[in-house]
mmCIF file of C-alpha atoms and ligand atoms in Angstrom:
data_model
loop_
_atom_site.group_PDB
_atom_site.id
_atom_site.type_symbol
_atom_site.label_atom_id
_atom_site.label_comp_id
_atom_site.label_asym_id
_atom_site.label_seq_id
_atom_site.Cartn_x
_atom_site.Cartn_y
_atom_site.Cartn_z
ATOM 1 C CA MET A 1 -69.086 33.905 211.886
ATOM 2 C CA LEU A 2 -66.068 32.385 210.147
ATOM 3 C CA SER A 3 -64.135 29.622 211.893
ATOM 4 C CA LEU A 4 -60.918 28.241 210.462
ATOM 5 C CA MET A 5 -58.119 25.952 211.517
ATOM 6 C CA TYR A 6 -54.700 25.290 210.043
ATOM 7 C CA VAL A 7 -51.490 23.498 210.871
ATOM 8 C CA SER A 8 -47.989 24.728 209.986
ATOM 9 C CA ARG A 9 -44.334 23.857 210.573
ATOM 10 C CA ALA A 10 -42.608 26.028 213.156
ATOM 11 C CA GLU A 11 -39.325 27.669 212.187
ATOM 12 C CA PRO A 12 -36.677 25.387 213.819
ATOM 13 C CA GLY A 13 -35.018 28.242 215.789
ATOM 14 C CA ILE A 14 -38.227 29.128 217.621
ATOM 15 C CA THR A 15 -38.432 28.631 221.422
ATOM 16 C CA PRO A 16 -41.465 28.206 223.704
ATOM 17 C CA GLU A 17 -40.756 31.751 224.979
ATOM 18 C CA ASP A 18 -40.970 33.074 221.410
ATOM 19 C CA VAL A 19 -44.343 31.375 221.029
ATOM 20 C CA LYS A 20 -45.624 32.882 224.289
ATOM 21 C CA GLY A 21 -44.516 36.356 223.143
ATOM 22 C CA LEU A 22 -46.060 35.890 219.738
ATOM 23 C CA ALA A 23 -49.374 34.751 221.229
ATOM 24 C CA HIS A 24 -49.397 37.692 223.631
ATOM 25 C CA ARG A 25 -49.003 40.129 220.744
ATOM 26 C CA ALA A 26 -51.565 38.168 218.702
ATOM 27 C CA ALA A 27 -54.079 38.404 221.563
ATOM 28 C CA GLU A 28 -53.770 42.217 221.582
ATOM 29 C CA ASN A 29 -54.353 42.440 217.826
ATOM 30 C CA ASN A 30 -57.190 39.920 217.930
ATOM 31 C CA ALA A 31 -58.970 41.700 220.787
ATOM 32 C CA ARG A 32 -59.115 44.817 218.587
ATOM 33 C CA ARG A 33 -60.606 42.802 215.727
ATOM 34 C CA ARG A 34 -62.844 40.708 217.969
ATOM 35 C CA VAL A 35 -61.095 37.569 216.760
ATOM 36 C CA THR A 36 -60.831 34.677 219.231
ATOM 37 C CA GLY A 37 -59.125 31.296 219.151
ATOM 38 C CA LEU A 38 -56.416 28.941 220.281
ATOM 39 C CA LEU A 39 -52.813 28.410 219.236
ATOM 40 C CA ALA A 40 -51.203 25.070 220.111
ATOM 41 C CA TYR A 41 -47.488 24.396 219.657
ATOM 42 C CA ASN A 42 -45.916 20.955 220.058
ATOM 43 C CA SER A 43 -42.259 21.922 219.455
ATOM 44 C CA LEU A 44 -42.415 21.035 215.739
ATOM 45 C CA SER A 45 -45.713 22.451 214.517
ATOM 46 C CA PHE A 46 -48.513 24.893 215.190
ATOM 47 C CA MET A 47 -52.244 24.220 215.155
ATOM 48 C CA GLN A 48 -54.426 27.323 215.319
ATOM 49 C CA LEU A 49 -58.153 27.998 215.500
ATOM 50 C CA LEU A 50 -59.308 31.493 214.516
ATOM 51 C CA GLU A 51 -62.909 32.647 214.650
ATOM 52 C CA GLY A 52 -64.763 35.927 214.203
ATOM 53 C CA GLU A 53 -66.333 38.132 211.597
ATOM 54 C CA GLY A 54 -65.214 36.882 208.144
ATOM 55 C CA ALA A 55 -63.246 39.969 207.060
ATOM 56 C CA ALA A 56 -61.472 40.204 210.438
ATOM 57 C CA VAL A 57 -60.416 36.542 210.390
ATOM 58 C CA LEU A 58 -59.180 36.747 206.791
ATOM 59 C CA GLU A 59 -57.227 39.934 207.487
ATOM 60 C CA THR A 60 -55.595 38.274 210.508
ATOM 61 C CA MET A 61 -54.818 35.211 208.407
ATOM 62 C CA ARG A 62 -53.176 37.337 205.672
ATOM 63 C CA GLY A 63 -50.653 38.587 208.260
ATOM 64 C CA ILE A 64 -50.093 35.077 209.629
ATOM 65 C CA GLU A 65 -49.460 33.678 206.140
ATOM 66 C CA ARG A 66 -46.611 36.155 205.600
ATOM 67 C CA ASP A 67 -44.932 35.363 208.928
ATOM 68 C CA SER A 68 -41.512 33.701 208.496
ATOM 69 C CA ARG A 69 -41.694 32.074 211.938
ATOM 70 C CA HIS A 70 -43.588 29.203 210.323
ATOM 71 C CA SER A 71 -44.125 27.648 206.885
ATOM 72 C CA GLY A 72 -46.215 25.059 205.065
ATOM 73 C CA ILE A 73 -49.591 26.381 206.244
ATOM 74 C CA THR A 74 -52.261 23.740 205.556
ATOM 75 C CA TYR A 75 -55.914 24.545 206.175
ATOM 76 C CA ILE A 76 -57.760 21.720 207.862
ATOM 77 C CA ARG A 77 -61.150 23.375 208.361
ATOM 78 C CA GLN A 78 -62.999 26.506 207.297
ATOM 79 C CA ASP A 79 -66.735 27.022 207.849
ATOM 80 C CA GLU A 80 -69.470 29.379 208.947
ATOM 81 C CA ARG A 81 -70.741 28.864 212.496
ATOM 82 C CA GLU A 82 -73.358 30.296 214.812
ATOM 83 C CA ASN A 83 -71.229 30.388 217.950
ATOM 84 C CA ARG A 84 -67.635 30.830 218.989
ATOM 85 C CA GLU A 85 -65.786 27.843 220.421
ATOM 86 C CA CYS A 86 -63.293 29.999 222.366
ATOM 87 C CA PRO A 87 -65.435 33.032 223.273
ATOM 88 C CA ASP A 88 -63.165 34.057 226.167
ATOM 89 C CA TRP A 89 -59.742 33.656 224.511
ATOM 90 C CA SER A 90 -58.562 36.457 222.196
ATOM 91 C CA MET A 91 -55.640 34.098 221.588
ATOM 92 C CA ARG A 92 -54.658 31.493 224.102
ATOM 93 C CA SER A 93 -51.423 29.575 223.539
ATOM 94 C CA LEU A 94 -50.936 26.018 224.712
ATOM 95 C CA LEU A 95 -47.417 24.626 224.547
ATOM 96 C CA THR A 96 -48.160 21.000 224.537
ATOM 97 C CA PRO A 97 -45.989 18.030 223.787
ATOM 98 C CA LEU A 98 -47.551 15.099 225.642
ATOM 99 C CA ALA A 99 -44.394 14.898 227.771
ATOM 100 C CA GLY A 100 -45.438 18.214 229.297
ATOM 101 C CA VAL A 101 -49.099 17.326 229.588
ATOM 102 C CA ARG A 102 -48.807 13.674 230.701
ATOM 103 C CA SER A 103 -52.438 12.910 230.113
ATOM 104 C CA ALA A 104 -54.659 13.532 227.120
ATOM 105 C CA THR A 105 -57.613 13.724 229.523
ATOM 106 C CA VAL A 106 -55.975 16.531 231.508
ATOM 107 C CA PHE A 107 -55.214 18.393 228.270
ATOM 108 C CA THR A 108 -58.783 18.034 226.985
ATOM 109 C CA GLY A 109 -60.055 19.344 230.316
ATOM 110 C CA THR A 110 -58.206 22.640 229.743
ATOM 111 C CA LEU A 111 -60.129 23.313 226.497
ATOM 112 C CA PRO A 112 -63.191 25.596 226.651
ATOM 113 C CA PRO A 113 -66.530 23.918 227.478
ATOM 114 C CA GLN A 114 -68.061 25.538 224.359
ATOM 115 C CA MET A 115 -65.594 23.719 222.107
ATOM 116 C CA GLU A 116 -67.094 20.986 219.954
ATOM 117 C CA LEU A 117 -65.917 17.434 220.469
ATOM 118 C CA ASP A 118 -64.443 17.255 216.936
ATOM 119 C CA THR A 119 -62.300 20.324 217.628
ATOM 120 C CA LYS A 120 -61.234 19.006 221.033
ATOM 121 C CA ILE A 121 -60.167 15.759 219.385
ATOM 122 C CA LEU A 122 -58.125 17.628 216.739
ATOM 123 C CA PHE A 123 -56.272 19.646 219.383
ATOM 124 C CA THR A 124 -55.813 16.688 221.713
ATOM 125 C CA SER A 125 -54.408 14.445 218.987
ATOM 126 C CA PHE A 126 -52.091 17.285 217.925
ATOM 127 C CA ALA A 127 -50.916 17.745 221.515
ATOM 128 C CA SER A 128 -50.420 14.014 221.958
ATOM 129 C CA SER A 129 -48.451 13.393 218.771
ATOM 130 C CA LEU A 130 -44.789 12.683 219.355
ATOM 131 C CA THR A 131 -42.070 14.703 217.731
ATOM 132 C CA ALA A 132 -39.459 12.664 215.815
ATOM 133 C CA GLU A 133 -36.998 13.391 218.613
ATOM 134 C CA GLN A 134 -39.370 12.148 221.313
ATOM 135 C CA ALA A 135 -40.132 9.052 219.243
ATOM 136 C CA ARG A 136 -36.388 8.253 218.952
ATOM 137 C CA HIS A 137 -35.991 8.696 222.709
ATOM 138 C CA HIS A 138 -38.890 6.282 223.385
ATOM 139 C CA ALA A 139 -37.477 3.772 220.883
ATOM 140 C CA GLU A 140 -34.039 3.884 222.533
ATOM 141 C CA GLN A 141 -35.579 3.378 225.967
ATOM 142 C CA SER A 142 -37.641 0.413 224.858
ATOM 143 C CA ASP A 143 -34.555 -1.102 223.117
ATOM 144 C CA ARG A 144 -32.718 -0.802 226.430
ATOM 145 C CA VAL A 145 -35.570 -2.461 228.339
ATOM 146 C CA MET A 146 -35.775 -5.255 225.752
ATOM 147 C CA GLY A 147 -31.989 -5.694 225.978
ATOM 148 C CA ARG A 148 -32.183 -5.995 229.763
ATOM 149 C CA GLN A 149 -35.018 -8.511 229.476
ATOM 150 C CA ARG A 150 -32.972 -10.592 227.022
ATOM 151 C CA GLU A 151 -29.950 -10.497 229.362
ATOM 152 C CA ALA A 152 -32.131 -11.485 232.329
ATOM 153 C CA GLY A 153 -33.537 -14.375 230.277
ATOM 154 C CA ASN A 154 -30.026 -15.660 229.527
ATOM 155 C CA ASP A 155 -28.988 -15.840 233.199
HETATM 156 C C1 FMN B 1 -48.247 30.488 214.335
HETATM 157 C C2 FMN B 1 -48.565 31.954 214.350
HETATM 158 C C3 FMN B 1 -49.803 32.394 214.786
HETATM 159 C C4 FMN B 1 -50.125 33.744 214.800
HETATM 160 N N1 FMN B 1 -51.362 34.139 215.208
HETATM 161 C C5 FMN B 1 -51.688 35.452 215.169
HETATM 162 C C6 FMN B 1 -52.982 35.899 215.534
HETATM 163 O O1 FMN B 1 -53.853 35.120 215.918
HETATM 164 N N2 FMN B 1 -53.248 37.234 215.478
HETATM 165 C C7 FMN B 1 -52.309 38.154 215.085
HETATM 166 O O2 FMN B 1 -52.612 39.336 215.044
HETATM 167 N N3 FMN B 1 -51.078 37.753 214.748
HETATM 168 C C8 FMN B 1 -50.737 36.430 214.786
HETATM 169 N N4 FMN B 1 -49.467 36.041 214.429
HETATM 170 C C9 FMN B 1 -48.460 37.077 214.151
HETATM 171 C C10 FMN B 1 -48.639 37.668 212.775
HETATM 172 O O3 FMN B 1 -48.067 36.779 211.847
HETATM 173 C C11 FMN B 1 -47.933 39.018 212.702
HETATM 174 O O4 FMN B 1 -46.624 38.905 213.134
HETATM 175 C C12 FMN B 1 -48.608 40.019 213.587
HETATM 176 O O5 FMN B 1 -49.982 40.058 213.323
HETATM 177 C C13 FMN B 1 -48.018 41.402 213.328
HETATM 178 O O6 FMN B 1 -48.590 42.236 214.264
HETATM 179 P P1 FMN B 1 -47.993 43.671 214.551
HETATM 180 O O7 FMN B 1 -47.965 44.368 213.203
HETATM 181 O O8 FMN B 1 -48.936 44.250 215.527
HETATM 182 O O9 FMN B 1 -46.610 43.435 215.126
HETATM 183 C C14 FMN B 1 -49.150 34.683 214.392
HETATM 184 C C15 FMN B 1 -47.900 34.243 213.964
HETATM 185 C C16 FMN B 1 -47.599 32.892 213.931
HETATM 186 C C17 FMN B 1 -46.243 32.422 213.480
#
């Protein structure tokens, strides 16, 4: 059984609804090919795990590589395994900036029990990483707090 994972940059115009639709369609195709896996989207990037019979996974991946809804596909893992990590998900999508998830522990709890710890950590760190926009927002907020603290100190 082939298992592979990649990350890619989402096309900027894409919305969470687009991703849900795409994953729904993907799940139908994958069920036919007996491919399973997980697609995570954090508003900037995708991280996807695909697993199944080698030829089926590679055929699926050939279609994905041609898809203009993302670019810069970078493979982060590809190996032969005994067992599936997402045996019950023909393609599950998780739309997961940390702002929507709140807690990394809660997010990890939604991953399949069969999933290896290494894979859970990859998905959880992906889900927890801030987008540039979120990072700017946090920086502005902490500047404001620091400013207020300085003002309070001067009173
Ligand atoms: C990030 C991303 C992940 C995708 N994952 C899958 C997938 O797991 N399976 C699949 O069949 N198509 C997937 N697609 C869609 C394919 O690129 C392609 O659009 C689709 O297979 C075409 O199917 P259709 O000919 O049935 O419309 C994905 C697309 C993107 C952008």
